[in-house]
PDB file of C-alpha atoms in Angstrom:
ATOM      1  CA  MET F 233      62.530  42.035  -4.216  1.00 71.00           C
ATOM      2  CA  PRO F 234      61.564  40.666  -7.536  1.00 73.00           C
ATOM      3  CA  LEU F 235      61.164  36.757  -8.213  1.00 82.00           C
ATOM      4  CA  LEU F 236      64.602  35.145 -10.290  1.00 84.00           C
ATOM      5  CA  PRO F 237      65.590  32.409 -11.655  1.00 88.00           C
ATOM      6  CA  VAL F 238      66.334  29.129 -10.370  1.00 92.00           C
ATOM      7  CA  PHE F 239      69.633  29.543 -12.670  1.00 91.00           C
ATOM      8  CA  ASP F 240      70.803  32.913 -12.029  1.00 92.00           C
ATOM      9  CA  LEU F 241      70.125  31.278  -8.160  1.00 95.00           C
ATOM     10  CA  ILE F 242      72.813  28.696  -8.619  1.00 93.00           C
ATOM     11  CA  VAL F 243      75.213  30.847 -10.580  1.00 91.00           C
ATOM     12  CA  ALA F 244      74.651  33.404  -8.058  1.00 91.00           C
ATOM     13  CA  ALA F 245      75.990  30.729  -5.469  1.00 93.00           C
ATOM     14  CA  ARG F 246      78.817  28.846  -6.984  1.00 92.00           C
ATOM     15  CA  PRO F 247      81.291  27.649  -5.278  1.00 91.00           C
ATOM     16  CA  GLY F 248      78.700  26.853  -3.114  1.00 94.00           C
ATOM     17  CA  GLY F 249      75.613  25.259  -3.069  1.00 95.00           C
ATOM     18  CA  LEU F 250      71.765  26.731  -3.674  1.00 97.00           C
ATOM     19  CA  GLY F 251      69.535  25.207  -1.010  1.00 97.00           C
ATOM     20  CA  ALA F 252      66.092  24.497  -2.076  1.00 97.00           C
ATOM     21  CA  PHE F 253      63.230  23.986   0.906  1.00 97.00           C
ATOM     22  CA  ASN F 254      59.970  22.236   0.132  1.00 96.00           C
ATOM     23  CA  VAL F 255      56.950  23.405   1.478  1.00 98.00           C
ATOM     24  CA  ILE F 256      54.429  21.675   3.008  1.00 97.00           C
ATOM     25  CA  ALA F 257      52.487  24.390   4.921  1.00 97.00           C
ATOM     26  CA  LEU F 258      52.670  28.864   4.750  1.00 97.00           C
ATOM     27  CA  GLU F 259      54.611  28.076   7.945  1.00 98.00           C
ATOM     28  CA  HIS F 260      57.305  26.716   5.812  1.00 98.00           C
ATOM     29  CA  ALA F 261      57.231  29.344   3.315  1.00 98.00           C
ATOM     30  CA  GLU F 262      56.806  32.170   6.348  1.00 98.00           C
ATOM     31  CA  ALA F 263      60.422  30.391   7.629  1.00 98.00           C
ATOM     32  CA  ILE F 264      62.463  29.823   4.546  1.00 98.00           C
ATOM     33  CA  ALA F 265      62.275  33.323   3.713  1.00 98.00           C
ATOM     34  CA  ALA F 266      62.882  34.737   6.505  1.00 98.00           C
ATOM     35  CA  ALA F 267      65.450  32.136   6.814  1.00 98.00           C
ATOM     36  CA  ALA F 268      67.738  33.852   3.580  1.00 98.00           C
ATOM     37  CA  GLU F 269      66.530  37.040   5.172  1.00 98.00           C
ATOM     38  CA  ALA F 270      68.641  36.438   8.436  1.00 98.00           C
ATOM     39  CA  THR F 271      71.826  34.333   6.568  1.00 97.00           C
ATOM     40  CA  LYS F 272      71.523  36.582   3.712  1.00 97.00           C
ATOM     41  CA  GLN F 273      71.316  33.715   1.336  1.00 96.00           C
ATOM     42  CA  ALA F 274      70.013  33.211  -1.842  1.00 97.00           C
ATOM     43  CA  ALA F 275      67.254  30.109  -1.935  1.00 97.00           C
ATOM     44  CA  VAL F 276      64.464  27.704  -3.563  1.00 98.00           C
ATOM     45  CA  LEU F 277      60.642  27.441  -2.541  1.00 98.00           C
ATOM     46  CA  GLN F 278      59.124  24.478  -3.678  1.00 97.00           C
ATOM     47  CA  ILE F 279      56.721  22.432  -3.588  1.00 98.00           C
ATOM     48  CA  SER F 280      56.144  19.256  -4.896  1.00 96.00           C
ATOM     49  CA  GLU F 281      52.871  17.311  -6.519  1.00 96.00           C
ATOM     50  CA  ASN F 282      51.855  15.599  -3.025  1.00 94.00           C
ATOM     51  CA  THR F 283      52.033  18.398  -1.886  1.00 97.00           C
ATOM     52  CA  VAL F 284      49.836  19.767  -3.722  1.00 98.00           C
ATOM     53  CA  ARG F 285      47.708  16.642  -3.823  1.00 97.00           C
ATOM     54  CA  TYR F 286      47.462  17.058   0.300  1.00 97.00           C
ATOM     55  CA  HIS F 287      45.961  20.721  -0.809  1.00 98.00           C
ATOM     56  CA  GLY F 288      43.008  19.428  -2.837  1.00 97.00           C
ATOM     57  CA  GLY F 289      45.341  21.915  -5.515  1.00 98.00           C
ATOM     58  CA  LEU F 290      48.304  23.951  -6.393  1.00 98.00           C
ATOM     59  CA  ARG F 291      47.187  28.121  -6.973  1.00 98.00           C
ATOM     60  CA  PRO F 292      46.661  28.833  -3.190  1.00 97.00           C
ATOM     61  CA  LEU F 293      49.367  27.478  -2.124  1.00 98.00           C
ATOM     62  CA  ALA F 294      51.224  29.057  -4.860  1.00 98.00           C
ATOM     63  CA  ARG F 295      49.728  32.262  -4.999  1.00 98.00           C
ATOM     64  CA  ALA F 296      51.542  32.930  -1.129  1.00 98.00           C
ATOM     65  CA  CYS F 297      54.908  31.071  -1.998  1.00 98.00           C
ATOM     66  CA  LEU F 298      55.160  33.536  -5.078  1.00 97.00           C
ATOM     67  CA  GLU F 299      53.617  36.630  -3.061  1.00 97.00           C
ATOM     68  CA  ILE F 300      56.118  35.531   0.281  1.00 97.00           C
ATOM     69  CA  ALA F 301      58.656  35.651  -1.987  1.00 97.00           C
ATOM     70  CA  GLY F 302      58.136  38.539  -4.198  1.00 95.00           C
ATOM     71  CA  ALA F 303      58.125  40.177  -0.466  1.00 96.00           C
ATOM     72  CA  SER F 304      61.104  38.887   0.951  1.00 97.00           C
ATOM     73  CA  ARG F 305      64.577  40.828   1.104  1.00 96.00           C
ATOM     74  CA  ALA F 306      66.347  37.875  -0.181  1.00 96.00           C
ATOM     75  CA  ALA F 307      66.388  36.428  -3.391  1.00 96.00           C
ATOM     76  CA  LEU F 308      64.339  33.911  -3.825  1.00 97.00           C
ATOM     77  CA  ALA F 309      63.226  31.026  -6.523  1.00 97.00           C
ATOM     78  CA  VAL F 310      59.701  29.675  -6.734  1.00 97.00           C
ATOM     79  CA  HIS F 311      60.155  25.458  -8.298  1.00 97.00           C
ATOM     80  CA  LEU F 312      57.367  23.223  -8.256  1.00 98.00           C
ATOM     81  CA  ASP F 313      58.515  20.140  -7.557  1.00 95.00           C
ATOM     82  CA  HIS F 314      58.937  16.079  -8.251  1.00 92.00           C
ATOM     83  CA  ALA F 315      55.685  16.366 -10.791  1.00 96.00           C
ATOM     84  CA  THR F 316      54.668  13.804 -12.526  1.00 94.00           C
ATOM     85  CA  SER F 317      51.190  15.255 -14.270  1.00 95.00           C
ATOM     86  CA  GLU F 318      51.778  17.680 -17.132  1.00 96.00           C
ATOM     87  CA  GLU F 319      48.698  19.574 -16.923  1.00 97.00           C
ATOM     88  CA  LEU F 320      50.436  20.376 -13.528  1.00 98.00           C
ATOM     89  CA  ILE F 321      53.591  21.361 -14.476  1.00 98.00           C
ATOM     90  CA  ARG F 322      51.003  24.039 -16.926  1.00 98.00           C
ATOM     91  CA  GLU F 323      49.468  24.805 -14.203  1.00 98.00           C
ATOM     92  CA  ALA F 324      52.343  26.175 -12.747  1.00 98.00           C
ATOM     93  CA  VAL F 325      53.528  28.361 -15.873  1.00 98.00           C
ATOM     94  CA  ARG F 326      50.098  28.991 -15.684  1.00 98.00           C
ATOM     95  CA  LEU F 327      50.056  30.704 -12.323  1.00 97.00           C
ATOM     96  CA  GLY F 328      54.261  32.130 -12.737  1.00 97.00           C
ATOM     97  CA  ILE F 329      56.309  30.302 -11.518  1.00 97.00           C
ATOM     98  CA  THR F 330      59.138  29.744 -13.650  1.00 95.00           C
ATOM     99  CA  SER F 331      60.255  26.610 -12.072  1.00 97.00           C
ATOM    100  CA  VAL F 332      59.790  23.710 -12.769  1.00 98.00           C
ATOM    101  CA  MET F 333      60.616  19.519 -11.697  1.00 96.00           C
ATOM    102  CA  PHE F 334      60.090  16.598 -14.564  1.00 96.00           C
ATOM    103  CA  ASP F 335      60.246  13.513 -12.660  1.00 91.00           C
ATOM    104  CA  GLY F 336      60.422  10.897 -15.209  1.00 90.00           C
ATOM    105  CA  SER F 337      62.750   8.400 -13.792  1.00 82.00           C
ATOM    106  CA  THR F 338      59.687   5.535 -12.721  1.00 82.00           C
ATOM    107  CA  LEU F 339      59.158   5.554 -16.856  1.00 87.00           C
ATOM    108  CA  ASP F 340      61.933   3.273 -19.378  1.00 86.00           C
ATOM    109  CA  TYR F 341      64.800   4.987 -20.691  1.00 87.00           C
ATOM    110  CA  ALA F 342      63.013   6.206 -23.413  1.00 90.00           C
ATOM    111  CA  GLU F 343      59.930   6.989 -22.396  1.00 92.00           C
ATOM    112  CA  ASN F 344      61.936   9.315 -19.861  1.00 91.00           C
ATOM    113  CA  LEU F 345      63.738  11.142 -22.775  1.00 94.00           C
ATOM    114  CA  ALA F 346      60.313  11.390 -24.838  1.00 95.00           C
ATOM    115  CA  ARG F 347      57.846  13.024 -22.186  1.00 96.00           C
ATOM    116  CA  THR F 348      61.600  14.559 -20.591  1.00 96.00           C
ATOM    117  CA  ALA F 349      61.741  16.715 -23.882  1.00 97.00           C
ATOM    118  CA  ARG F 350      58.527  16.990 -25.255  1.00 97.00           C
ATOM    119  CA  ILE F 351      57.715  18.851 -22.167  1.00 97.00           C
ATOM    120  CA  ALA F 352      61.647  21.041 -21.964  1.00 98.00           C
ATOM    121  CA  GLN F 353      60.491  22.137 -25.370  1.00 98.00           C
ATOM    122  CA  TRP F 354      56.731  24.072 -24.136  1.00 98.00           C
ATOM    123  CA  CYS F 355      58.077  25.163 -20.194  1.00 98.00           C
ATOM    124  CA  HIS F 356      61.535  26.761 -22.889  1.00 98.00           C
ATOM    125  CA  GLU F 357      59.023  28.751 -25.793  1.00 98.00           C
ATOM    126  CA  ARG F 358      57.953  30.088 -22.051  1.00 97.00           C
ATOM    127  CA  GLY F 359      60.644  31.159 -20.217  1.00 96.00           C
ATOM    128  CA  VAL F 360      60.406  27.792 -17.785  1.00 97.00           C
ATOM    129  CA  HIS F 361      62.809  26.241 -16.118  1.00 97.00           C
ATOM    130  CA  VAL F 362      63.833  22.184 -16.317  1.00 97.00           C
ATOM    131  CA  GLU F 363      65.111  19.967 -14.353  1.00 96.00           C
ATOM    132  CA  ALA F 364      64.510  16.224 -14.562  1.00 95.00           C
ATOM    133  CA  GLU F 365      65.483  12.694 -12.984  1.00 89.00           C
ATOM    134  CA  LEU F 366      67.354  10.542 -14.720  1.00 82.00           C
ATOM    135  CA  GLY F 367      65.506   7.061 -13.622  1.00 61.00           C
ATOM    136  CA  GLU F 368      67.306   3.306 -13.578  1.00 51.00           C
ATOM    137  CA  VAL F 369      67.049   2.827 -17.220  1.00 34.00           C
ATOM    138  CA  GLY F 370      63.705  -0.767 -17.063  1.00 36.00           C
ATOM    139  CA  GLY F 371      63.456   0.579 -13.032  1.00 43.00           C
ATOM    140  CA  LYS F 372      60.582   0.603 -11.424  1.00 43.00           C
ATOM    141  CA  ASP F 373      62.018   2.425  -8.158  1.00 58.00           C
ATOM    142  CA  GLY F 374      63.724   5.298  -9.828  1.00 58.00           C
ATOM    143  CA  ALA F 375      66.641   6.609  -8.910  1.00 60.00           C
ATOM    144  CA  HIS F 376      66.620   6.502  -6.303  1.00 60.00           C
ATOM    145  CA  ALA F 377      66.012   4.156  -4.773  1.00 63.00           C
ATOM    146  CA  PRO F 378      69.104   2.143  -2.589  1.00 61.00           C
ATOM    147  CA  GLY F 379      72.131   1.672  -4.377  1.00 70.00           C
ATOM    148  CA  VAL F 380      71.709   3.029  -7.516  1.00 76.00           C
ATOM    149  CA  ARG F 381      74.132   5.287  -9.475  1.00 79.00           C
ATOM    150  CA  THR F 382      73.440   7.273 -12.150  1.00 82.00           C
ATOM    151  CA  ASP F 383      76.218   7.126 -14.979  1.00 86.00           C
ATOM    152  CA  PRO F 384      78.203   9.933 -16.676  1.00 92.00           C
ATOM    153  CA  ASP F 385      77.909   8.579 -19.460  1.00 92.00           C
ATOM    154  CA  GLU F 386      74.141   8.284 -19.681  1.00 92.00           C
ATOM    155  CA  ALA F 387      73.509  11.382 -18.151  1.00 94.00           C
ATOM    156  CA  VAL F 388      75.080  13.491 -21.127  1.00 96.00           C
ATOM    157  CA  ALA F 389      73.207  11.193 -23.418  1.00 95.00           C
ATOM    158  CA  PHE F 390      70.064  12.320 -21.366  1.00 95.00           C
ATOM    159  CA  VAL F 391      71.225  15.730 -21.268  1.00 97.00           C
ATOM    160  CA  ALA F 392      71.298  16.125 -24.730  1.00 97.00           C
ATOM    161  CA  ALA F 393      68.887  14.704 -25.809  1.00 97.00           C
ATOM    162  CA  THR F 394      66.591  16.989 -23.810  1.00 97.00           C
ATOM    163  CA  GLY F 395      68.178  20.018 -23.707  1.00 97.00           C
ATOM    164  CA  VAL F 396      66.850  20.025 -19.254  1.00 97.00           C
ATOM    165  CA  ASP F 397      68.550  23.270 -17.226  1.00 97.00           C
ATOM    166  CA  ALA F 398      69.643  20.593 -14.303  1.00 97.00           C
ATOM    167  CA  LEU F 399      69.511  17.378 -13.921  1.00 95.00           C
ATOM    168  CA  ALA F 400      69.189  14.910 -10.272  1.00 92.00           C
ATOM    169  CA  VAL F 401      71.329  12.274 -10.278  1.00 90.00           C
ATOM    170  CA  ALA F 402      71.744   9.639  -7.932  1.00 86.00           C
ATOM    171  CA  VAL F 403      74.743   9.969  -5.785  1.00 85.00           C
ATOM    172  CA  GLY F 404      73.803   7.591  -2.303  1.00 63.00           C
ATOM    173  CA  SER F 405      70.942   9.769  -1.007  1.00 54.00           C
ATOM    174  CA  SER F 406      67.668   8.618  -0.695  1.00 53.00           C
ATOM    175  CA  HIS F 407      63.761  10.339   0.015  1.00 55.00           C
ATOM    176  CA  ALA F 408      62.025  10.664   3.539  1.00 47.00           C
ATOM    177  CA  MET F 409      65.301   9.466   5.896  1.00 53.00           C
ATOM    178  CA  HIS F 410      65.271  10.192   9.016  1.00 53.00           C
ATOM    179  CA  SER F 411      68.538   9.600   9.778  1.00 52.00           C
ATOM    180  CA  ARG F 412      71.913  11.101   8.889  1.00 59.00           C
ATOM    181  CA  ASP F 413      73.691   8.800   7.620  1.00 56.00           C
ATOM    182  CA  ALA F 414      73.616   8.842   3.765  1.00 61.00           C
ATOM    183  CA  ARG F 415      76.965   8.488   2.234  1.00 64.00           C
ATOM    184  CA  LEU F 416      77.571  10.261  -1.244  1.00 80.00           C
ATOM    185  CA  ASP F 417      80.138   9.346  -3.918  1.00 85.00           C
ATOM    186  CA  ASP F 418      81.752  12.600  -4.596  1.00 89.00           C
ATOM    187  CA  ASP F 419      84.340  10.649  -7.103  1.00 90.00           C
ATOM    188  CA  LEU F 420      81.454  10.255  -8.971  1.00 92.00           C
ATOM    189  CA  ILE F 421      79.401  13.590  -8.329  1.00 93.00           C
ATOM    190  CA  ALA F 422      82.940  15.052  -9.926  1.00 94.00           C
ATOM    191  CA  ARG F 423      82.678  12.502 -12.756  1.00 94.00           C
ATOM    192  CA  LEU F 424      79.167  13.675 -13.118  1.00 95.00           C
ATOM    193  CA  ALA F 425      79.877  17.853 -12.077  1.00 95.00           C
ATOM    194  CA  THR F 426      83.151  17.519 -15.231  1.00 96.00           C
ATOM    195  CA  LYS F 427      81.042  15.705 -17.831  1.00 95.00           C
ATOM    196  CA  LEU F 428      78.446  17.292 -17.688  1.00 96.00           C
ATOM    197  CA  THR F 429      76.790  21.404 -19.014  1.00 93.00           C
ATOM    198  CA  VAL F 430      74.031  21.547 -16.608  1.00 97.00           C
ATOM    199  CA  PRO F 431      74.454  21.749 -13.086  1.00 96.00           C
ATOM    200  CA  LEU F 432      73.774  18.764 -10.514  1.00 95.00           C
ATOM    201  CA  VAL F 433      70.828  18.641  -8.229  1.00 93.00           C
ATOM    202  CA  LEU F 434      70.587  16.006  -5.276  1.00 92.00           C
ATOM    203  CA  HIS F 435      66.996  14.945  -3.983  1.00 87.00           C
ATOM    204  CA  GLY F 436      66.831  13.450   0.333  1.00 79.00           C
ATOM    205  CA  SER F 437      69.797  15.347   1.135  1.00 80.00           C
ATOM    206  CA  SER F 438      68.305  15.642   4.452  1.00 75.00           C
ATOM    207  CA  GLY F 439      69.606  11.442   5.432  1.00 76.00           C
ATOM    208  CA  VAL F 440      72.893  13.267   4.201  1.00 85.00           C
ATOM    209  CA  PRO F 441      75.175  14.602   7.367  1.00 83.00           C
ATOM    210  CA  ASP F 442      76.471  18.139   7.027  1.00 88.00           C
ATOM    211  CA  ALA F 443      79.846  17.115   6.437  1.00 88.00           C
ATOM    212  CA  GLY F 444      78.875  15.029   2.916  1.00 85.00           C
ATOM    213  CA  LEU F 445      76.392  17.925   2.452  1.00 93.00           C
ATOM    214  CA  ARG F 446      80.030  20.361   2.219  1.00 93.00           C
ATOM    215  CA  SER F 447      82.470  17.986   0.581  1.00 91.00           C
ATOM    216  CA  ALA F 448      79.198  16.911  -2.408  1.00 92.00           C
ATOM    217  CA  VAL F 449      79.081  20.979  -3.163  1.00 94.00           C
ATOM    218  CA  ARG F 450      83.192  20.853  -3.329  1.00 94.00           C
ATOM    219  CA  ALA F 451      82.927  17.797  -5.210  1.00 93.00           C
ATOM    220  CA  GLY F 452      80.575  19.885  -7.836  1.00 94.00           C
ATOM    221  CA  MET F 453      76.798  19.103  -6.469  1.00 94.00           C
ATOM    222  CA  ALA F 454      75.163  22.575  -7.575  1.00 95.00           C
ATOM    223  CA  LYS F 455      71.499  22.409  -5.812  1.00 96.00           C
ATOM    224  CA  VAL F 456      70.822  20.963  -2.446  1.00 95.00           C
ATOM    225  CA  ASN F 457      67.235  19.759  -2.076  1.00 94.00           C
ATOM    226  CA  ILE F 458      65.770  19.855   1.306  1.00 94.00           C
ATOM    227  CA  ALA F 459      61.890  18.590   3.223  1.00 93.00           C
ATOM    228  CA  THR F 460      61.968  15.710   5.480  1.00 91.00           C
ATOM    229  CA  ARG F 461      64.359  18.069   7.583  1.00 93.00           C
ATOM    230  CA  LEU F 462      62.600  20.812   7.977  1.00 96.00           C
ATOM    231  CA  ASN F 463      58.842  18.439   9.260  1.00 96.00           C
ATOM    232  CA  VAL F 464      61.278  16.759  11.717  1.00 96.00           C
ATOM    233  CA  ALA F 465      62.216  20.067  13.139  1.00 97.00           C
ATOM    234  CA  LEU F 466      58.729  21.501  13.545  1.00 98.00           C
ATOM    235  CA  ALA F 467      57.438  18.390  14.543  1.00 98.00           C
ATOM    236  CA  GLU F 468      59.339  17.870  17.319  1.00 97.00           C
ATOM    237  CA  ALA F 469      58.901  21.697  17.711  1.00 98.00           C
ATOM    238  CA  VAL F 470      54.667  21.016  18.304  1.00 98.00           C
ATOM    239  CA  ARG F 471      55.188  18.051  20.228  1.00 98.00           C
ATOM    240  CA  ALA F 472      57.080  19.391  22.945  1.00 98.00           C
ATOM    241  CA  THR F 473      55.261  22.667  22.581  1.00 98.00           C
ATOM    242  CA  LEU F 474      51.576  20.618  22.641  1.00 97.00           C
ATOM    243  CA  ALA F 475      53.164  18.588  26.269  1.00 97.00           C
ATOM    244  CA  GLY F 476      54.300  21.477  27.887  1.00 97.00           C
ATOM    245  CA  ASP F 477      50.529  22.740  28.192  1.00 96.00           C
ATOM    246  CA  PRO F 478      47.568  20.179  27.368  1.00 92.00           C
ATOM    247  CA  ALA F 479      45.399  22.736  26.741  1.00 94.00           C
ATOM    248  CA  LEU F 480      46.938  24.845  25.177  1.00 95.00           C
ATOM    249  CA  SER F 481      43.962  25.287  21.684  1.00 95.00           C
ATOM    250  CA  ASP F 482      45.372  27.927  20.098  1.00 97.00           C
ATOM    251  CA  PRO F 483      46.799  27.393  16.768  1.00 97.00           C
ATOM    252  CA  ARG F 484      49.285  30.095  16.570  1.00 96.00           C
ATOM    253  CA  ARG F 485      51.014  28.816  19.913  1.00 97.00           C
ATOM    254  CA  TYR F 486      52.020  25.754  18.343  1.00 97.00           C
ATOM    255  CA  LEU F 487      53.328  26.409  15.243  1.00 98.00           C
ATOM    256  CA  GLY F 488      54.946  29.966  16.217  1.00 98.00           C
ATOM    257  CA  PRO F 489      57.511  27.383  17.914  1.00 98.00           C
ATOM    258  CA  GLY F 490      57.268  24.940  14.688  1.00 98.00           C
ATOM    259  CA  ARG F 491      57.659  28.232  12.373  1.00 98.00           C
ATOM    260  CA  ASP F 492      60.548  29.449  14.457  1.00 98.00           C
ATOM    261  CA  ALA F 493      61.967  26.038  14.766  1.00 98.00           C
ATOM    262  CA  VAL F 494      61.505  25.355  10.578  1.00 98.00           C
ATOM    263  CA  GLN F 495      63.302  29.116  10.204  1.00 98.00           C
ATOM    264  CA  ALA F 496      66.401  27.949  12.281  1.00 98.00           C
ATOM    265  CA  GLU F 497      67.028  24.816   9.903  1.00 97.00           C
ATOM    266  CA  VAL F 498      66.737  25.760   7.191  1.00 98.00           C
ATOM    267  CA  GLU F 499      69.194  29.051   8.079  1.00 98.00           C
ATOM    268  CA  HIS F 500      71.756  25.870   9.626  1.00 97.00           C
ATOM    269  CA  PHE F 501      71.520  24.557   6.126  1.00 97.00           C
ATOM    270  CA  LEU F 502      72.072  27.818   4.099  1.00 97.00           C
ATOM    271  CA  ARG F 503      75.034  29.163   5.556  1.00 97.00           C
ATOM    272  CA  LEU F 504      76.655  25.236   5.627  1.00 96.00           C
ATOM    273  CA  LEU F 505      75.561  24.788   2.096  1.00 96.00           C
ATOM    274  CA  ALA F 506      77.510  28.625   1.425  1.00 94.00           C
ATOM    275  CA  GLU F 507      80.840  27.431   3.317  1.00 81.00           C
ATOM    276  CA  PRO F 508      82.718  26.581  -0.090  1.00 67.00           C
ATOM    277  CA  ARG F 509      82.229  29.849  -0.941  1.00 60.00           C
ATOM    278  CA  THR F 510      82.803  31.813   2.533  1.00 57.00           C
ATOM    279  CA  GLY F 511      85.313  29.212   3.188  1.00 51.00           C
TER     280      GLY F 511
END
């Protein structure tokens, strides 16, 4: 199926949420595509700047994700996640990625706004969807530092000044959580969804329990990013497989179960996020 714009996938998912999943290795991308096909749900394959750094460049993994997404029977998009480098964003667009996130959350408000607006204008001239993150004013820890919350009026002003297409907001989640006990502020989500004209994006969703994700989507969260849960599932499956056969050395024999575990996790989240639409 041809790659679809992220915004179109968000609209099609409503009133459910669109699942967006981070790719670190080829097995992640294959698992996400297979899960989307199995559940008949749309999904986003995301490549973060940290992953680009791990691989020593964007091109190989980006091309693989674009090929996997384009060959899939599911509705998929490829997205550059948490990019702080404008050059990386330009490279992603040149490679054919049509959705990017500029993360200026650690910048002060004025610089975040100015750089986001400049990037959004450049991307829009090329038909690229832009997600941004509104960080704590004057803060260094970003929008997902513990206790930080996005101010609705400030968010409205930020979106109007930058022209972004989606906004990652701080409503109680945190990145890289292994426990699932984060409590989201659904009232704040609802206020943000009412005031803003662009979709809301939840980062750090792995730390939110299923009931919290379901409630957040019903309150107005449109795109839900998940990474850590996939990595935990892969690591547990690989660890168990290797423990069961200490002589095992063929990566296909242990990465295969890891890929299957990631697929199962993605299927779970895709069905969960679709519940507000199908339930």
